[in-house]
Amino acid sequence: MKESLVPVSRVLRAISNFILLLAGVGLVVMTAIVAYQVFMRYVINASPSWTEGAAIMLMSWFIFLGAAVGVRENFHMGFDVLLYALPPSGKKYLRSISDIAIFGFAFGMVYFGGELALRGWTVRIPVLGIPQTFTYLPVVISGALMMLFSLERLLLRAAGEPVDEPPAELVTEA
């Protein structure tokens, strides 16, 4: 089972890295839009109407995409307090419970976010002229990615991979 998970894990790592790149580009573009808005408002005295809506939409995209990457990289909320109190043998069980909870929450994001996205297809965002679906789409995409990444962690843990340990390059010796 372990050998069949390695290629899938490589693909998911590549997807995660690409999503992180997209989120970073979104952050830079949002910053440029806000700078443009400030310049236009205070220097030119003619603020474009689309800048605030675009910046908020971009922010929701990179936040949700970044959250999905956080699930894969284990930078999300978990049972850390209990991990310090229990013996090391209990870590994998608590982390598995955390991954199952994340999977369930992400399923809800896909299901309910999908309903919102479908309902918003006929409604236009006035300042941007695009369907309101684009407001809810990051919830759906992020939820699907979180489901994939939490399932990957569960399967790798079941196969005996050390998914709960920090990568070697992050471990420093005192």
XYZ file of N, CA, C and O in Angstrom:
696
model
N 0.827 -1.189 0.000
C 0.000 0.000 0.000
C 0.872 1.254 0.000
O 0.562 2.229 -0.670
N 1.959 1.204 0.749
C 2.845 2.355 0.877
C 3.424 2.771 -0.477
O 3.496 3.963 -0.791
N 3.820 1.783 -1.284
C 4.421 2.076 -2.586
C 3.420 2.736 -3.532
O 3.802 3.555 -4.370
N 2.145 2.388 -3.425
C 1.143 2.990 -4.304
C 0.767 4.396 -3.865
O 0.259 5.181 -4.661
N 1.029 4.733 -2.606
C 0.706 6.067 -2.109
C 1.772 7.099 -2.458
O 1.474 8.288 -2.544
N 3.005 6.655 -2.656
C 4.099 7.593 -2.911
C 3.876 8.423 -4.175
O 4.012 9.656 -4.131
N 3.512 7.828 -5.322
C 3.269 8.668 -6.511
C 2.098 9.635 -6.320
O 2.151 10.778 -6.761
N 1.055 9.178 -5.641
C -0.095 10.043 -5.376
C 0.329 11.198 -4.481
O -0.055 12.352 -4.692
N 1.141 10.897 -3.490
C 1.624 11.933 -2.577
C 2.487 12.954 -3.309
O 2.430 14.151 -3.018
N 3.283 12.500 -4.270
C 4.088 13.440 -5.070
C 3.200 14.377 -5.881
O 3.465 15.568 -5.987
N 2.145 13.828 -6.471
C 1.207 14.647 -7.247
C 0.521 15.657 -6.333
O 0.403 16.838 -6.668
N 0.095 15.202 -5.155
C -0.560 16.112 -4.219
C 0.406 17.177 -3.704
O 0.005 18.314 -3.466
N 1.674 16.829 -3.548
C 2.678 17.833 -3.160
C 2.825 18.880 -4.261
O 2.899 20.078 -3.976
N 2.849 18.439 -5.509
C 2.947 19.380 -6.627
C 1.713 20.276 -6.692
O 1.830 21.491 -6.917
N 0.544 19.700 -6.476
C -0.684 20.498 -6.453
C -0.632 21.514 -5.316
O -0.954 22.692 -5.493
N -0.193 21.072 -4.151
C -0.078 21.960 -2.993
C 0.886 23.108 -3.271
O 0.592 24.269 -2.948
N 2.020 22.804 -3.867
C 2.997 23.855 -4.193
C 2.428 24.840 -5.214
O 2.637 26.050 -5.101
N 1.702 24.324 -6.200
C 1.086 25.193 -7.202
C 0.016 26.081 -6.562
O -0.077 27.270 -6.863
N -0.801 25.507 -5.686
C -1.840 26.268 -4.996
C -1.206 27.352 -4.126
O -1.688 28.488 -4.070
N -0.104 27.021 -3.463
C 0.606 28.018 -2.655
C 1.144 29.141 -3.529
O 1.073 30.324 -3.161
N 1.653 28.802 -4.707
C 2.110 29.819 -5.654
C 0.955 30.717 -6.091
O 1.085 31.945 -6.122
N -0.195 30.105 -6.421
C -1.371 30.889 -6.798
C -1.809 31.820 -5.675
O -2.157 32.988 -5.924
N -1.798 31.322 -4.451
C -2.184 32.152 -3.309
C -1.210 33.320 -3.145
O -1.637 34.452 -2.878
N 0.073 33.066 -3.335
C 1.066 34.136 -3.253
C 0.877 35.181 -4.332
O 0.962 36.391 -4.076
N 0.592 34.730 -5.548
C 0.328 35.670 -6.648
C -0.927 36.483 -6.336
O -0.971 37.704 -6.561
N -1.953 35.832 -5.787
C -3.174 36.530 -5.409
C -2.914 37.614 -4.373
O -3.467 38.720 -4.454
N -2.049 37.313 -3.413
C -1.688 38.302 -2.391
C -0.992 39.505 -3.013
O -1.304 40.658 -2.696
N -0.066 39.250 -3.928
C 0.663 40.334 -4.592
C -0.290 41.173 -5.449
O -0.250 42.409 -5.413
N -1.169 40.515 -6.208
C -2.114 41.238 -7.059
C -3.075 42.064 -6.201
O -3.370 43.222 -6.509
N -3.554 41.481 -5.090
C -4.445 42.224 -4.204
C -3.739 43.458 -3.643
O -4.320 44.542 -3.586
N -2.488 43.312 -3.255
C -1.720 44.443 -2.734
C -1.570 45.528 -3.800
O -1.703 46.720 -3.503
N -1.324 45.119 -5.030
C -1.207 46.097 -6.125
C -2.537 46.809 -6.362
O -2.560 48.033 -6.590
N -3.634 46.085 -6.282
C -4.956 46.699 -6.476
C -5.242 47.710 -5.371
O -5.734 48.816 -5.634
N -4.927 47.349 -4.132
C -5.153 48.272 -3.017
C -4.259 49.504 -3.163
O -4.704 50.639 -2.932
N -3.007 49.311 -3.565
C -2.111 50.460 -3.782
C -2.657 51.358 -4.893
O -2.634 52.593 -4.769
N -3.161 50.757 -5.958
C -3.765 51.517 -7.056
C -4.976 52.309 -6.561
O -5.164 53.483 -6.896
N -5.796 51.648 -5.731
C -6.975 52.314 -5.185
C -6.585 53.514 -4.320
O -7.173 54.593 -4.443
N -5.592 53.353 -3.465
C -5.138 54.451 -2.606
C -4.586 55.588 -3.461
O -4.892 56.767 -3.230
N -3.781 55.244 -4.459
C -3.231 56.268 -5.347
C -4.356 57.034 -6.046
O -4.361 58.269 -6.089
N -5.300 56.293 -6.605
C -6.392 56.940 -7.340
C -7.262 57.799 -6.421
O -7.716 58.869 -6.819
N -7.486 57.343 -5.192
C -8.348 58.091 -4.284
C -7.684 59.354 -3.770
O -8.288 60.423 -3.749
N -6.419 59.255 -3.331
C -5.785 60.383 -2.652
C -4.927 61.266 -3.556
O -4.673 62.407 -3.216
N -4.481 60.741 -4.677
C -3.653 61.551 -5.566
C -4.479 62.074 -6.741
O -4.469 63.271 -7.046
N -5.201 61.192 -7.400
C -5.980 61.569 -8.579
C -7.382 62.066 -8.179
O -8.022 62.785 -8.924
N -7.841 61.661 -6.996
C -9.168 62.015 -6.477
C -10.295 61.419 -7.327
O -11.329 62.043 -7.540
N -10.067 60.206 -7.825
C -11.085 59.490 -8.607
C -10.909 57.999 -8.368
O -10.217 57.306 -9.115
N -11.526 57.491 -7.317
C -11.364 56.083 -6.939
C -12.220 55.175 -7.812
O -13.429 55.367 -7.924
N -11.613 54.168 -8.446
C -12.388 53.225 -9.270
C -13.311 52.379 -8.384
O -12.944 51.999 -7.273
N -14.476 52.061 -8.878
C -15.458 51.326 -8.069
C -15.116 49.841 -7.938
O -15.523 49.194 -6.982
N -14.372 49.287 -8.853
C -14.128 47.844 -8.882
C -13.009 47.391 -7.947
O -12.895 46.211 -7.639
N -12.170 48.313 -7.471
C -10.964 47.904 -6.739
C -11.270 47.224 -5.410
O -10.639 46.218 -5.074
N -12.213 47.749 -4.652
C -12.517 47.142 -3.352
C -13.092 45.743 -3.510
O -12.672 44.799 -2.839
N -14.041 45.585 -4.427
C -14.635 44.267 -4.659
C -13.615 43.253 -5.154
O -13.610 42.098 -4.718
N -12.738 43.682 -6.040
C -11.704 42.775 -6.562
C -10.716 42.377 -5.469
O -10.325 41.204 -5.376
N -10.320 43.344 -4.638
C -9.366 43.047 -3.569
C -9.963 42.072 -2.556
O -9.296 41.127 -2.124
N -11.225 42.274 -2.205
C -11.877 41.375 -1.242
C -12.029 39.980 -1.827
O -11.787 38.977 -1.145
N -12.389 39.888 -3.106
C -12.531 38.576 -3.723
C -11.177 37.853 -3.794
O -11.088 36.665 -3.476
N -10.142 38.568 -4.188
C -8.806 37.955 -4.231
C -8.375 37.496 -2.844
O -7.767 36.434 -2.691
N -8.696 38.293 -1.833
C -8.316 37.920 -0.475
C -9.008 36.620 -0.064
O -8.376 35.742 0.529
N -10.283 36.471 -0.390
C -10.959 35.227 -0.030
C -10.341 34.036 -0.761
O -10.196 32.955 -0.189
N -9.935 34.243 -2.008
C -9.306 33.159 -2.751
C -7.986 32.737 -2.109
O -7.761 31.553 -1.855
N -7.087 33.698 -1.823
C -5.786 33.257 -1.314
C -5.860 32.783 0.126
O -5.065 31.935 0.542
N -6.829 33.257 0.897
C -6.975 32.752 2.267
C -7.445 31.300 2.245
O -6.884 30.442 2.938
N -8.477 31.011 1.458
C -8.981 29.642 1.416
C -7.982 28.677 0.779
O -7.826 27.541 1.245
N -7.308 29.106 -0.274
C -6.299 28.234 -0.883
C -5.138 27.994 0.084
O -4.630 26.881 0.202
N -4.729 29.040 0.780
C -3.663 28.885 1.776
C -4.070 27.964 2.913
O -3.254 27.197 3.428
N -5.339 28.014 3.303
C -5.825 27.117 4.357
C -5.742 25.659 3.913
O -5.399 24.776 4.712
N -6.027 25.399 2.649
C -5.930 24.027 2.135
C -4.482 23.540 2.183
O -4.211 22.410 2.588
N -3.560 24.402 1.795
C -2.140 24.036 1.868
C -1.745 23.801 3.324
O -0.972 22.891 3.635
N -2.301 24.593 4.229
C -2.024 24.418 5.657
C -2.439 23.049 6.169
O -1.779 22.479 7.036
N -3.510 22.500 5.612
C -3.927 21.147 6.007
C -2.876 20.136 5.565
O -2.482 19.256 6.319
N -2.395 20.278 4.349
C -1.388 19.324 3.859
C -0.081 19.435 4.628
O 0.574 18.447 4.918
N 0.294 20.644 4.965
C 1.572 20.869 5.647
C 1.455 20.781 7.168
O 2.419 21.035 7.874
N 0.261 20.465 7.663
C 0.000 20.304 9.092
C 0.154 21.621 9.863
O 0.602 21.637 11.001
N -0.222 22.725 9.238
C -0.214 24.032 9.892
C -1.639 24.467 10.181
O -2.030 25.583 9.881
N -2.431 23.591 10.732
C -3.827 23.886 11.021
C -4.104 23.608 12.488
O -3.249 23.095 13.207
N -5.301 23.936 12.912
C -5.667 23.691 14.307
C -5.715 22.195 14.565
O -6.108 21.413 13.709
N -5.315 21.813 15.755
C -5.330 20.402 16.102
C -5.413 20.225 17.601
O -5.777 21.146 18.337
N -5.059 19.059 18.071
C -5.127 18.716 19.486
C -3.761 18.863 20.153
O -3.326 17.986 20.880
N -3.084 19.955 19.923
C -1.719 20.108 20.410
C -1.609 20.051 21.927
O -0.653 19.495 22.463
N -2.559 20.604 22.652
C -2.486 20.588 24.114
C -2.513 19.154 24.612
O -1.728 18.767 25.476
N -3.399 18.354 24.062
C -3.472 16.955 24.469
C -2.220 16.182 24.050
O -1.818 15.243 24.735
N -1.632 16.561 22.933
C -0.436 15.855 22.461
C 0.709 15.958 23.470
O 1.504 15.032 23.613
N 0.798 17.083 24.151
C 1.878 17.253 25.138
C 1.583 16.499 26.427
O 2.500 16.127 27.146
N 0.304 16.267 26.721
C -0.073 15.622 27.972
C -0.095 14.097 27.879
O 0.087 13.419 28.879
N -0.316 13.581 26.683
C -0.422 12.130 26.514
C 0.920 11.512 26.130
O 1.816 12.197 25.637
N 1.054 10.213 26.317
C 2.280 9.538 25.869
C 2.414 9.601 24.348
O 1.413 9.728 23.637
N 3.641 9.512 23.829
C 3.862 9.616 22.378
C 3.058 8.624 21.543
O 2.723 8.904 20.397
N 2.723 7.467 22.102
C 1.978 6.473 21.329
C 0.566 6.950 20.986
O -0.049 6.449 20.050
N 0.055 7.936 21.714
C -1.291 8.433 21.449
C -1.353 9.501 20.379
O -2.437 9.861 19.923
N -0.186 10.010 19.959
C -0.160 11.094 18.969
C -0.881 10.736 17.678
O -1.685 11.501 17.175
N -0.566 9.557 17.136
C -1.134 9.208 15.833
C -2.656 9.087 15.897
O -3.339 9.403 14.941
N -3.191 8.669 17.046
C -4.639 8.547 17.167
C -5.296 9.931 17.212
O -6.308 10.164 16.552
N -4.713 10.836 17.991
C -5.270 12.185 18.055
C -5.129 12.909 16.725
O -6.033 13.625 16.299
N -3.995 12.728 16.066
C -3.816 13.355 14.751
C -4.797 12.770 13.732
O -5.293 13.478 12.874
N -5.066 11.479 13.849
C -6.047 10.858 12.951
C -7.444 11.403 13.214
O -8.197 11.678 12.268
N -7.788 11.577 14.486
C -9.089 12.167 14.816
C -9.168 13.579 14.246
O -10.190 13.989 13.680
N -8.086 14.324 14.350
C -8.033 15.681 13.798
C -8.228 15.656 12.289
O -8.998 16.454 11.738
N -7.559 14.735 11.610
C -7.690 14.635 10.153
C -9.104 14.215 9.737
O -9.622 14.685 8.727
N -9.718 13.345 10.517
C -11.107 12.948 10.233
C -12.043 14.140 10.423
O -12.955 14.364 9.610
N -11.820 14.912 11.486
C -12.641 16.106 11.718
C -12.460 17.116 10.582
O -13.435 17.721 10.115
N -11.229 17.293 10.131
C -10.962 18.207 9.018
C -11.660 17.707 7.755
O -12.253 18.497 7.009
N -11.602 16.406 7.511
C -12.275 15.844 6.347
C -13.776 16.141 6.401
O -14.375 16.553 5.410
N -14.391 15.929 7.566
C -15.818 16.193 7.718
C -16.153 17.665 7.521
O -17.134 18.013 6.849
N -15.352 18.544 8.110
C -15.566 19.977 7.948
C -15.404 20.375 6.477
O -16.201 21.146 5.944
N -14.385 19.823 5.825
C -14.140 20.132 4.412
C -15.271 19.619 3.535
O -15.655 20.272 2.559
N -15.824 18.467 3.881
C -16.986 17.961 3.146
C -18.136 18.954 3.241
O -18.824 19.222 2.252
N -18.350 19.500 4.434
C -19.386 20.521 4.607
C -19.107 21.756 3.772
O -20.032 22.364 3.217
N -17.832 22.134 3.679
C -17.469 23.280 2.841
C -17.834 23.016 1.382
O -18.379 23.895 0.707
N -17.538 21.815 0.909
C -17.842 21.471 -0.483
C -19.354 21.434 -0.705
O -19.863 22.018 -1.665
N -20.052 20.772 0.187
C -21.495 20.600 0.010
C -22.236 21.937 0.100
O -22.969 22.319 -0.827
N -22.073 22.639 1.208
C -22.829 23.878 1.410
C -22.272 25.029 0.565
O -23.026 25.874 0.079
N -20.954 25.060 0.387
C -20.372 26.056 -0.510
C -20.820 25.830 -1.943
O -21.053 26.779 -2.694
N -20.960 24.561 -2.330
C -21.452 24.232 -3.663
C -22.879 24.699 -3.872
O -23.230 25.205 -4.947
N -23.708 24.541 -2.843
C -25.082 25.038 -2.938
C -25.097 26.554 -3.139
O -25.838 27.074 -3.975
N -24.284 27.268 -2.365
C -24.205 28.726 -2.514
C -23.686 29.112 -3.898
O -24.190 30.049 -4.516
N -22.682 28.385 -4.358
C -22.103 28.692 -5.671
C -23.134 28.477 -6.781
O -23.225 29.283 -7.712
N -23.907 27.414 -6.689
C -24.933 27.158 -7.702
C -26.027 28.224 -7.683
O -26.488 28.679 -8.727
N -26.423 28.626 -6.484
C -27.461 29.658 -6.367
C -26.976 31.015 -6.855
O -27.769 31.834 -7.305
N -25.688 31.270 -6.749
C -25.156 32.572 -7.115
C -24.830 32.732 -8.586
O -24.381 33.802 -9.004
N -25.038 31.691 -9.389
C -24.650 31.761 -10.800
C -25.431 32.823 -11.571
O -24.896 33.457 -12.469
N -26.688 33.027 -11.223
C -27.516 33.986 -11.958
C -27.419 35.403 -11.393
O -27.950 36.337 -11.982
N -26.765 35.565 -10.253
C -26.636 36.885 -9.629
C -25.268 37.457 -9.997
O -24.252 36.785 -9.887
N -25.252 38.693 -10.440
C -24.003 39.351 -10.824
C -23.509 40.257 -9.706
O -24.312 40.923 -9.041
N -22.200 40.287 -9.513
C -21.599 41.258 -8.594
C -21.536 42.571 -9.373
O -20.826 42.655 -10.385
N -22.257 43.595 -8.912
C -22.391 44.817 -9.722
C -21.069 45.479 -10.124
O -20.894 45.829 -11.288
N -20.141 45.650 -9.199
C -18.916 46.391 -9.534
C -17.940 45.579 -10.379
O -17.052 46.147 -11.016
N -18.091 44.251 -10.370
C -17.165 43.403 -11.130
C -17.804 42.811 -12.385
O -17.103 42.420 -13.319
N -19.120 42.679 -12.396
C -19.810 42.138 -13.557
C -19.645 40.637 -13.741
O -19.867 40.119 -14.825
N -19.248 39.942 -12.695
C -19.082 38.482 -12.774
C -20.111 37.815 -11.863
O -20.632 38.443 -10.944
N -20.412 36.530 -12.099
C -21.385 35.848 -11.241
C -20.914 35.784 -9.781
O -19.720 35.668 -9.497
N -21.876 35.832 -8.881
C -21.584 35.756 -7.451
C -20.968 34.405 -7.089
O -20.366 34.256 -6.037
N -21.081 33.447 -7.980
C -20.478 32.129 -7.775
C -18.989 32.244 -7.457
O -18.463 31.480 -6.649
N -18.311 33.208 -8.059
C -16.875 33.368 -7.831
C -16.548 33.761 -6.395
O -15.413 33.617 -5.962
N -17.544 34.243 -5.661
C -17.345 34.537 -4.245
C -17.284 33.249 -3.431
O -16.554 33.162 -2.454
N -18.070 32.250 -3.818
C -18.185 31.005 -3.058
C -17.300 29.886 -3.596
O -17.076 28.893 -2.918
N -16.816 30.028 -4.792
C -15.988 28.990 -5.403
C -14.720 28.667 -4.598
O -14.348 27.493 -4.507
N -14.047 29.645 -3.986
C -12.873 29.272 -3.199
C -13.205 28.367 -2.016
O -12.383 27.534 -1.627
N -14.408 28.485 -1.464
C -14.821 27.608 -0.368
C -14.909 26.168 -0.865
O -14.429 25.236 -0.212
N -15.483 25.994 -2.044
C -15.664 24.654 -2.618
C -14.313 24.045 -2.993
O -14.009 22.897 -2.640
N -13.492 24.808 -3.688
C -12.185 24.298 -4.130
C -11.296 23.995 -2.929
O -10.664 22.940 -2.862
N -11.277 24.901 -1.967
C -10.476 24.678 -0.763
C -10.969 23.462 0.004
O -10.169 22.656 0.487
N -12.284 23.308 0.106
C -12.835 22.141 0.798
C -12.445 20.841 0.121
O -12.081 19.865 0.775
N -12.506 20.827 -1.208
C -12.117 19.617 -1.943
C -10.636 19.301 -1.728
O -10.263 18.139 -1.521
N -9.805 20.333 -1.761
C -8.375 20.124 -1.520
C -8.117 19.652 -0.092
O -7.291 18.759 0.141
N -8.827 20.234 0.871
C -8.667 19.806 2.267
C -9.068 18.345 2.443
O -8.419 17.608 3.185
N -10.139 17.942 1.758
C -10.545 16.538 1.825
C -9.442 15.642 1.276
O -9.095 14.628 1.892
N -8.891 16.015 0.130
C -7.804 15.224 -0.465
C -6.592 15.157 0.462
O -6.027 14.086 0.688
N -6.200 16.316 0.994
C -4.987 16.364 1.811
C -5.166 15.642 3.148
O -4.246 14.973 3.619
N -6.345 15.747 3.760
C -6.545 15.040 5.028
C -6.642 13.531 4.786
O -6.135 12.734 5.587
N -7.255 13.135 3.679
C -7.305 11.711 3.338
C -5.901 11.178 3.065
O -5.552 10.071 3.497
N -5.092 11.971 2.379
C -3.702 11.576 2.138
C -2.973 11.341 3.456
O -2.273 10.346 3.635
N -3.144 12.265 4.410
C -2.470 12.136 5.703
C -2.937 10.874 6.428
O -2.136 10.163 7.020
N -4.238 10.608 6.379
C -4.766 9.412 7.049
C -4.192 8.137 6.435
O -3.784 7.217 7.153
N -4.154 8.081 5.103
C -3.645 6.882 4.428
C -2.151 6.697 4.649
O -1.683 5.578 4.877
N -1.393 7.792 4.583
C 0.053 7.692 4.832
C 0.334 7.270 6.272
O 1.234 6.464 6.523
N -0.426 7.809 7.208
C -0.244 7.425 8.611
C -0.555 5.940 8.795
O 0.171 5.223 9.487
N -1.630 5.465 8.150
C -1.997 4.047 8.237
C -0.924 3.154 7.616
O -0.724 2.024 8.048
N -0.222 3.684 6.611
C 0.844 2.917 5.954
C 2.162 2.990 6.728
O 3.146 2.385 6.320
N 2.188 3.745 7.815
C 3.396 3.807 8.636
C 4.340 4.946 8.308
O 5.455 4.994 8.826
N 3.922 5.859 7.458
C 4.768 7.013 7.125
C 4.765 8.016 8.283
O 3.746 8.198 8.940
N 5.881 8.686 8.518
C 5.970 9.649 9.637
C 5.398 11.026 9.266
O 6.107 12.026 9.249
N 4.103 11.092 8.962
C 3.494 12.352 8.533
C 3.345 13.354 9.669
O 3.149 14.540 9.416
N 3.454 12.898 10.908
C 3.277 13.793 12.041
C 4.576 14.407 12.538
O 4.558 15.269 13.403
N 5.683 13.970 11.983
C 6.978 14.512 12.376
C 7.340 15.680 11.480
O 7.050 15.665 10.284
N 7.995 16.702 12.038
C 8.413 17.817 11.180
C 9.474 17.355 10.186
O 10.249 16.436 10.493
N 9.516 17.982 9.007
C 10.555 17.614 8.031
C 11.947 17.824 8.619
O 12.151 18.701 9.469
N 12.891 17.045 8.158
C 14.266 17.096 8.699
C 14.870 18.474 8.593
O 15.632 18.894 9.470
N 14.553 19.227 7.534
C 15.152 20.538 7.358
C 14.624 21.563 8.355
O 15.216 22.626 8.548
N 13.490 21.256 9.028
C 12.947 22.166 10.023
C 13.400 21.841 11.440
O 13.212 22.623 12.347
N 13.992 20.666 11.628
C 14.447 20.268 12.950
C 15.836 20.840 13.202
O 16.750 20.637 12.412
N 15.966 21.589 14.284
C 17.274 22.162 14.647
C 17.752 21.524 15.934
O 16.963 21.246 16.841
N 19.019 21.306 15.998
C 19.598 20.724 17.204
C 20.145 21.837 18.078
O 20.730 22.798 17.594
N 19.943 21.690 19.375
C 20.387 22.730 20.305
C 21.851 22.595 20.628
O 22.474 21.619 20.550
